Coordinates of C-alpha atoms and ligand atoms in Angstrom, one line a residue:
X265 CA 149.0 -76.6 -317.6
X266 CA 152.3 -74.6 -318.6
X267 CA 153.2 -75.7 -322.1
X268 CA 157.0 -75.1 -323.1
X269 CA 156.2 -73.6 -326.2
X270 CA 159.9 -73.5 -326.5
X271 CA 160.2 -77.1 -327.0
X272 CA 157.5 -77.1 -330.1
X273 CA 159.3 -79.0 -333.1
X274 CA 161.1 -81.7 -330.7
X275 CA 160.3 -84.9 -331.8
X276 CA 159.4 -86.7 -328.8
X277 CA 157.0 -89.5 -327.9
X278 CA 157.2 -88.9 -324.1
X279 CA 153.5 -86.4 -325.0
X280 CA 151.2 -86.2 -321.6
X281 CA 147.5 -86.1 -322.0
X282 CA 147.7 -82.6 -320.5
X283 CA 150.3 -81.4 -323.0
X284 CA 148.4 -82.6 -325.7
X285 CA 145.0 -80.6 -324.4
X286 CA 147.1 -77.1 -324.1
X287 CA 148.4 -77.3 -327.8
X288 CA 144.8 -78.5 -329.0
X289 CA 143.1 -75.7 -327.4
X290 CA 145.7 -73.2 -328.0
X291 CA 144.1 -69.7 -329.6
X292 CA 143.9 -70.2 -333.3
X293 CA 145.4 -68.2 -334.6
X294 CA 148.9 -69.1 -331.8
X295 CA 148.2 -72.9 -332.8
X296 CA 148.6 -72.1 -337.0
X297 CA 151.5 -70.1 -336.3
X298 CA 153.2 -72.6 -334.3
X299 CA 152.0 -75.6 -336.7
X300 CA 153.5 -73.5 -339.9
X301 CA 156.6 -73.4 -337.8
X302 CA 157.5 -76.6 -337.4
X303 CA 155.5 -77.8 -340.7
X304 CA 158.7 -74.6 -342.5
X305 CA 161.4 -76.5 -340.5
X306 CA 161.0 -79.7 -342.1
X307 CA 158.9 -79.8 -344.9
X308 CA 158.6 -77.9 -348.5
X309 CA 155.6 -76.1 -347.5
X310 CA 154.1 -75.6 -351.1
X311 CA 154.6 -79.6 -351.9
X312 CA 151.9 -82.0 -351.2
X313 CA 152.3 -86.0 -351.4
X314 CA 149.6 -87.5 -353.5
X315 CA 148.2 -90.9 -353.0
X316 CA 145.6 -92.7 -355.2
X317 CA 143.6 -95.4 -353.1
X318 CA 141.8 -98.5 -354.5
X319 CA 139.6 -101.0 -353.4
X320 CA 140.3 -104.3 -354.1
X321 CA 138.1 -106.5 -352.4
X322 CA 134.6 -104.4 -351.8
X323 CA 131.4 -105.2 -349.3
X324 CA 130.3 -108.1 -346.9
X325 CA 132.8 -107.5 -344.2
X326 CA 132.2 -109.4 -341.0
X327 CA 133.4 -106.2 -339.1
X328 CA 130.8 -103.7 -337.6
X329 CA 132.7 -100.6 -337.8
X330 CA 129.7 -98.3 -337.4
X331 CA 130.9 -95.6 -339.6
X332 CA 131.7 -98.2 -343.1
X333 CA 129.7 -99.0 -346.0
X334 CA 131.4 -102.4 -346.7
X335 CA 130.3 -103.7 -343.2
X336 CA 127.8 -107.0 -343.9
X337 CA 125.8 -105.7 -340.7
X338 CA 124.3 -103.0 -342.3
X339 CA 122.2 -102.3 -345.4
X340 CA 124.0 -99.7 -347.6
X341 CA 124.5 -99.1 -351.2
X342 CA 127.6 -101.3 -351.7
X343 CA 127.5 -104.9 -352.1
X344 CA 129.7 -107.6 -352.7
X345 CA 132.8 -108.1 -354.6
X346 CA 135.2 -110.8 -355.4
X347 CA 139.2 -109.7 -354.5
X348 CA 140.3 -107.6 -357.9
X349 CA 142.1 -109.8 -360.7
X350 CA 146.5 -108.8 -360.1
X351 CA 146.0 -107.5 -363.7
X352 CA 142.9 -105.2 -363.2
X353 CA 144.9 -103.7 -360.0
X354 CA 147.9 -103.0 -362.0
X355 CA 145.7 -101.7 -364.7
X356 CA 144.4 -98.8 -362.1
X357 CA 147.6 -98.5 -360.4
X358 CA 149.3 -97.5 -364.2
X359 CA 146.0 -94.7 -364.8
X360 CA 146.8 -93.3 -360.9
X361 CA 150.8 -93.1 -361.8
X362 CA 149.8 -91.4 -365.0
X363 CA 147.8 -88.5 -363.8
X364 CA 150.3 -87.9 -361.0
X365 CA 150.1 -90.2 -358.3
X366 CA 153.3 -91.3 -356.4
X367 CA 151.8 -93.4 -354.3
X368 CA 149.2 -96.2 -354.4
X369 CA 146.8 -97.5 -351.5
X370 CA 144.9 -100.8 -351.5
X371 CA 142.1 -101.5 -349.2
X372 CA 140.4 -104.9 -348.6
X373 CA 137.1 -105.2 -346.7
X374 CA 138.6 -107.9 -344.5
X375 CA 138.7 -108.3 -340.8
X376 CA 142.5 -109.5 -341.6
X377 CA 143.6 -111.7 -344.8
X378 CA 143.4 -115.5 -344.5
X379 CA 147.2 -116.9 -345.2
X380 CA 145.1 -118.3 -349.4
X381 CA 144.1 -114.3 -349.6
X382 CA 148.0 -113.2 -349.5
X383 CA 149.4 -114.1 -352.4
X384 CA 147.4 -112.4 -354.8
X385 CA 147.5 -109.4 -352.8
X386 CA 151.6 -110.0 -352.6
X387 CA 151.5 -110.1 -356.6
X388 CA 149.7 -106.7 -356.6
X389 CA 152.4 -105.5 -354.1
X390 CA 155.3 -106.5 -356.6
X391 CA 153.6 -105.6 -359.2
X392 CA 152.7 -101.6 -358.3
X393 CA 156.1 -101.0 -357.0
X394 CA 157.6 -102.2 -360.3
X395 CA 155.5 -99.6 -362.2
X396 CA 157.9 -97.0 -359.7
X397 CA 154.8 -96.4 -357.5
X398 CA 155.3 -96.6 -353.5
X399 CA 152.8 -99.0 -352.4
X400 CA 150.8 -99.2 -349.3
X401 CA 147.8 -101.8 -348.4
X402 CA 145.2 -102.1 -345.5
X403 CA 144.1 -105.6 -345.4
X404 CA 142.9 -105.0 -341.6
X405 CA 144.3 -107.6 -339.0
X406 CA 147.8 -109.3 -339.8
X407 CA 149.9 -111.8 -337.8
X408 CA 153.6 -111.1 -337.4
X409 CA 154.0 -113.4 -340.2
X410 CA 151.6 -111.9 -342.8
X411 CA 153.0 -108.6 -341.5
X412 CA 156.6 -110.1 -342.5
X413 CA 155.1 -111.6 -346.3
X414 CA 154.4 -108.2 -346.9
X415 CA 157.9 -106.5 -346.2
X416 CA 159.6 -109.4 -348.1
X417 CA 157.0 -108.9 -351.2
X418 CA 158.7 -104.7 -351.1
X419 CA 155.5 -103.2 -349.5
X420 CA 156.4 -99.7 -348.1
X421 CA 153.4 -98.9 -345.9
X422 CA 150.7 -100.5 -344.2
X423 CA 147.5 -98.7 -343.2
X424 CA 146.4 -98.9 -339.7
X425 CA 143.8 -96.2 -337.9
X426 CA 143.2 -96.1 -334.6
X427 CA 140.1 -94.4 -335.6
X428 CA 139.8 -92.6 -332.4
X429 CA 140.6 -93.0 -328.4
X430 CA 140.5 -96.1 -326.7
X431 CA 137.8 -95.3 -324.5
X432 CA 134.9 -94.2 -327.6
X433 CA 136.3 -97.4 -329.5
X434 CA 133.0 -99.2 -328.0
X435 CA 130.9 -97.1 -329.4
X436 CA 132.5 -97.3 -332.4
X437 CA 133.0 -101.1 -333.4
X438 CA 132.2 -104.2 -331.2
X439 CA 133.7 -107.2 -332.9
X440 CA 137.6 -105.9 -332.4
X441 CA 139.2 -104.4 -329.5
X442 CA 141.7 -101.1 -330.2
X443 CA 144.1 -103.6 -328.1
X444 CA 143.4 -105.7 -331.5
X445 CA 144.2 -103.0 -333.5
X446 CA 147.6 -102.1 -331.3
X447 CA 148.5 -105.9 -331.8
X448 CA 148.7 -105.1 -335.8
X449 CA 150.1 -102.2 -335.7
X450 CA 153.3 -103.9 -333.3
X451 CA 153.4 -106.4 -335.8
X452 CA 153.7 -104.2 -338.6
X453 CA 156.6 -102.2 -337.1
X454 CA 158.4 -105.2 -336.0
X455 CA 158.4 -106.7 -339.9
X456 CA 160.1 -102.9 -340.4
X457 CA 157.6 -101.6 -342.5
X458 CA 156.6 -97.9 -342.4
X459 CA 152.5 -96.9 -340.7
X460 CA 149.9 -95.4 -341.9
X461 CA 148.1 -94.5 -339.3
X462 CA 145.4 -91.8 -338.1
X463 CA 141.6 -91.4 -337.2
X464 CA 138.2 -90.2 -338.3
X465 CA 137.1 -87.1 -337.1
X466 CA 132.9 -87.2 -336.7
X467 CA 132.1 -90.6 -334.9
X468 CA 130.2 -88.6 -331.9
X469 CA 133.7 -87.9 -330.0
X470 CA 134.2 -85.2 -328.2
X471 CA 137.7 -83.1 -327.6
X472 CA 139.0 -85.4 -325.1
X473 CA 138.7 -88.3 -327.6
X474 CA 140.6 -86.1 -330.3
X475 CA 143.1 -85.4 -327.9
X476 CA 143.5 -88.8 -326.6
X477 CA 144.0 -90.1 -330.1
X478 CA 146.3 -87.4 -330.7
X479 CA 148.3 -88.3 -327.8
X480 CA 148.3 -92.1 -328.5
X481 CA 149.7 -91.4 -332.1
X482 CA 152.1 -89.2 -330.8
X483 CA 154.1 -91.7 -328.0
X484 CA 154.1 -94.3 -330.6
X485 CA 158.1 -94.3 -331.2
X486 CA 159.1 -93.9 -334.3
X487 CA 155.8 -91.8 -335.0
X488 CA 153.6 -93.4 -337.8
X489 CA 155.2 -92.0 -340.9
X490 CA 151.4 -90.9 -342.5
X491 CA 148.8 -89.7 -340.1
X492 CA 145.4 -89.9 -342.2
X493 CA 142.7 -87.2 -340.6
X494 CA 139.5 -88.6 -342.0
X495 CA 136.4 -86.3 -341.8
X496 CA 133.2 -89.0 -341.1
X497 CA 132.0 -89.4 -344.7
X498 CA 128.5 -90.0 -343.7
X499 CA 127.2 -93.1 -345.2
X500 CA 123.1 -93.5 -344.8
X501 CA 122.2 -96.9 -343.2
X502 CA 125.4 -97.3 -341.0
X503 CA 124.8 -96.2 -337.3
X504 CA 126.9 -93.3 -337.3
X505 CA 125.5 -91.6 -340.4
X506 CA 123.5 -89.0 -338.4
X507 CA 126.4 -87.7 -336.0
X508 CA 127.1 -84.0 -336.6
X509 CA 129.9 -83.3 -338.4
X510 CA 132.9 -81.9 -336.7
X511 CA 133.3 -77.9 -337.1
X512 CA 135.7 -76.8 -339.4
X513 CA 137.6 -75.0 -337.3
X514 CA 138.1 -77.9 -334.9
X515 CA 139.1 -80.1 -337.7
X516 CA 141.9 -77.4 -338.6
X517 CA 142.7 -77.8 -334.9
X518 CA 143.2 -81.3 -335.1
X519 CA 145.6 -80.6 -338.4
X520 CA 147.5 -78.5 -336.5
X521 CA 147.9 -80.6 -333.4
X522 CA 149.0 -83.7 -335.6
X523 CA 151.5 -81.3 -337.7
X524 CA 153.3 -80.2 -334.8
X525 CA 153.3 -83.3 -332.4
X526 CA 154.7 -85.0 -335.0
X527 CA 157.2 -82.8 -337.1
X528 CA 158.3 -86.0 -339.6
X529 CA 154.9 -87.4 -340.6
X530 CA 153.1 -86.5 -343.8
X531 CA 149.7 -85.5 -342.5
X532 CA 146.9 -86.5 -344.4
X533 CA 143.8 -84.5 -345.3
X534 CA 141.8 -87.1 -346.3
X535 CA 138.6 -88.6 -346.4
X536 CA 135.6 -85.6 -346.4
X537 CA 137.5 -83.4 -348.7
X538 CA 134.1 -83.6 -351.0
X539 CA 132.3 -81.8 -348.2
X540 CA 134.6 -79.3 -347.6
X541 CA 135.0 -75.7 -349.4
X542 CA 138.7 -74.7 -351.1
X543 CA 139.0 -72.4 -348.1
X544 CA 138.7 -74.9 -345.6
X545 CA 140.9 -77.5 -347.7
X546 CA 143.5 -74.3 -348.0
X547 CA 143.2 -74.5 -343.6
X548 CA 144.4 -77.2 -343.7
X549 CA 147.5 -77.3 -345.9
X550 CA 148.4 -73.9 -343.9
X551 CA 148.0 -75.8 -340.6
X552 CA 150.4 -78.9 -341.9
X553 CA 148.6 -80.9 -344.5
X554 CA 151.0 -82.0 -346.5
X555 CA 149.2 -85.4 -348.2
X556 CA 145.8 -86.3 -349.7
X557 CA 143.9 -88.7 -351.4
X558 CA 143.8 -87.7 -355.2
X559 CA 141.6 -89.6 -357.7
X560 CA 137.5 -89.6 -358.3
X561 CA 137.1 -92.2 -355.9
X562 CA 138.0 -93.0 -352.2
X563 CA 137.5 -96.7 -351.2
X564 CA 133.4 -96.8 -352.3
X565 CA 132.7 -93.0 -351.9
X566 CA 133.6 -90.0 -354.0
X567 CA 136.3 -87.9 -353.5
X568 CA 136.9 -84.2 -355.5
X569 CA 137.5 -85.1 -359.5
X570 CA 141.0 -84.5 -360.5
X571 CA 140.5 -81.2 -362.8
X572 CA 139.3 -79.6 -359.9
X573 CA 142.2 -80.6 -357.4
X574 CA 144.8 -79.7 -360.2
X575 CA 142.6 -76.0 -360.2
X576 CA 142.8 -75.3 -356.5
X577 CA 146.4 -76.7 -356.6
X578 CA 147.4 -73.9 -358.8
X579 CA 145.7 -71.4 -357.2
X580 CA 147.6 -72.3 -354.1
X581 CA 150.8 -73.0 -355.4
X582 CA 150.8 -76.3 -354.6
X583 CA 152.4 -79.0 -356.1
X584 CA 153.0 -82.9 -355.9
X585 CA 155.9 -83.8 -354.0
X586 CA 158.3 -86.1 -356.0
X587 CA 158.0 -90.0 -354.8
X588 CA 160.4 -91.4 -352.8
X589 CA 161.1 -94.3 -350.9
X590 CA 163.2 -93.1 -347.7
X591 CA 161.0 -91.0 -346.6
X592 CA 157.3 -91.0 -345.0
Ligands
LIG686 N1 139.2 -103.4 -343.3 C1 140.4 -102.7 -343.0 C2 140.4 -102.0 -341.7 O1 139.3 -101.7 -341.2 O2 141.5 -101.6 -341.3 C3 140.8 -101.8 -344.1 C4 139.8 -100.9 -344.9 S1 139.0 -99.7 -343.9 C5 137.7 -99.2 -345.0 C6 140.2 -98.4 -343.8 C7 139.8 -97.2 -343.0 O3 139.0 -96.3 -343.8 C8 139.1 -97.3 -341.7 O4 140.0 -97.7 -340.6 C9 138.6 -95.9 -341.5 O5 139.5 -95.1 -340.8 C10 138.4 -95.4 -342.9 N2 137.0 -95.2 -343.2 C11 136.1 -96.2 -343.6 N3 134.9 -95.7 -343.8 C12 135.0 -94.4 -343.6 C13 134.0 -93.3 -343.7 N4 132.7 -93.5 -344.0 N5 134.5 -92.0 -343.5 C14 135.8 -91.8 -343.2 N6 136.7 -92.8 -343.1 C15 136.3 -94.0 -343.3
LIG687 C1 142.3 -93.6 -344.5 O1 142.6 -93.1 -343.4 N1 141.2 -93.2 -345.2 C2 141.1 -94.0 -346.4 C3 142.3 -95.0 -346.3 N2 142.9 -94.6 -345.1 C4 142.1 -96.4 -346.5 C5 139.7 -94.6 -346.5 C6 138.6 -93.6 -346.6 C7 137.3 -94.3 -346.9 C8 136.2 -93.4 -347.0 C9 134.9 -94.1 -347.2 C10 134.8 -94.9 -348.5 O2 135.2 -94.5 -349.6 O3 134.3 -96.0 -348.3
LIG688 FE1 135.4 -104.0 -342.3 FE2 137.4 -102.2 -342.3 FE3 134.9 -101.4 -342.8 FE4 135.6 -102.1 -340.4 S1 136.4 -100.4 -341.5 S2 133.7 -102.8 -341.5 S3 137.0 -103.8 -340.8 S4 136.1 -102.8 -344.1

């Protein structure tokens, strides 16, 4: 396959399959320079958009995603919790703003909201945007009109993953279909809202799934604005918790593939970082990572503490980028 390495930095969604492949398996050290490229051309490369996540409504989820702690089919460490009180949401969202956070992520063990769940999850919209914090949820599922509550209520994105390609989505979860979890994301773009939208590297794929995924991201048009690269985060008692952990240098690959199939999108480095050394997180930010999860805690999992995330920032020369609103 002859890739027009000319055209890198294009932003298209017109990417083959076989396209996709050639840049993924690129040699190394050709794929990072043409990632840091296109990552120069339209991004500060030293600024990094920080996100604080938060789960509001924890455990007992009828989904059997066979990677998640919060699934009812399996018997992990978390259990169940009521939906957060507006006031204890705000309450976190205030702490995340105040150590440096620009942007704040709500997640709901849900298969989708029932229409009695949205309000109080509205309210918590509203309410975290008026503390000047960009607000993004994943609730799972939404109908066009849930998906439309939430653009009316201010929400600026909605989180989405594909997790990986269509065709190891069986082996991933049974009780949705990825068509399911195309339906959302349509209905999410057609209330205008901006995507969050990526996939977990770790689930027993192999590189064809990657690419696949890759490529599916990639031909959506616009492009999902964030593109979250999860590492597996293994979690004992789930099905998936013994699969063996994707290489380092093929995660990196998978950076770098995002970063320059997509030019616009913030890429996100996100769940795993606790398993990964500085050098490997400092890959990735030279590859195109230009987002991450701050805060002590993921969704039910731990994530690096602060301190040490402020410490590696300034040995890189990293900083937050400032919030705004207009872009992704
Ligand atoms: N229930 C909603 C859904 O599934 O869309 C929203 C919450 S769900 C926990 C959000 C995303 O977190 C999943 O789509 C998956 O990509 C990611 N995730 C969940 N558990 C994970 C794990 N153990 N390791 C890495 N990523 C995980
Ligand atoms: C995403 O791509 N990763 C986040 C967020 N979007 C919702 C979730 C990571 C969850 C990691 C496992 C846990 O803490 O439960
Ligand atoms: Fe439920 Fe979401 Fe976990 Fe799947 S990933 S089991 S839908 S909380």
């Amino acid at each position: 396959m002859q890739l027009d390495l000319s055209r890198l930095g294009e932003t298209r969604s017109d990417w083959t399959l076989e396209e996709v492949a050639a840049l993924h398996t690129l040699p190394f050290t050709d794929l990072l320079w043409h990632a840091q490229s296109v990552h120069r051309r339209n991004f500060d490369p030293n600024a990094v958009q920080v996100s604080t996540l938060l789960s509001i409504k924890t455990g007992a989820c009828s989904e059997d995603c066979g990677y998640c702690s919060q699934s009812a089919r399996y018997k992990t460490e978390v259990g169940r919790e009521a939906l957060l009180d507006v006031e204890i949401v705000l309450e976190r969202a205030r702490a995340a703003r105040d150590s440096g956070a620009t942007r704040f992520c709500m997640g709901a063990a849900w298969r989708g909201p029932k229409d009695r769940e949205m309000e109080p999850v509205l309210a918590m919209v509203r309410g975290v945007r008026e503390l000047g914090l960009e607000t993004c949820v994943t609730l799972g599922m939404l109908s066009a009109d849930q998906a439309r509550q939430l653009a009316d209520a201010g929400l600026d994105y909605y989180n989405h993953n594909l997790d990986t390609s269509e065709s190891h989505y069986g082996e991933v979860v049974s009780t949705h279909s990825y068509q399911d979890r195309l339906d959302t994301l349509a209905a999410v773009r057609g209330a205008g809202l901006r995507i969050c939208c990526g996939g977990i590297l770790g689930l027993g794929e192999d590189e064809s799934d990657r690419v696949a995924l890759l490529q599916r991201l990639a031909t959506f048009s616009p492009h999902p604005e964030s593109v979250p690269i999860n590492q597996l985060v293994p979690i004992a008692g789930t099905p998936l918790a013994g699969q063996k952990p994707p290489g380092a240098i093929d995660f990196v690959r998978m950076i770098a593939t995002a970063r320059i199939l997509m030019p616009h999108s913030h890429v996100r480095l996100s769940a795993g970082r606790s398993a990964m050394s500085d050098e490997l997180q400092a890959l990735c930010y030279l590859a195109g990572a230009n987002s991450i999860f701050f805060g002590d805690r993921l969704l039910t999992t731990g994530n690096p503490d602060t301190a040490s995330d402020e410490a590696l920032f300034q040995r890189l020369g990293l900083r937050p980028e400032a919030a705004s609103r207009a872009t992704g």
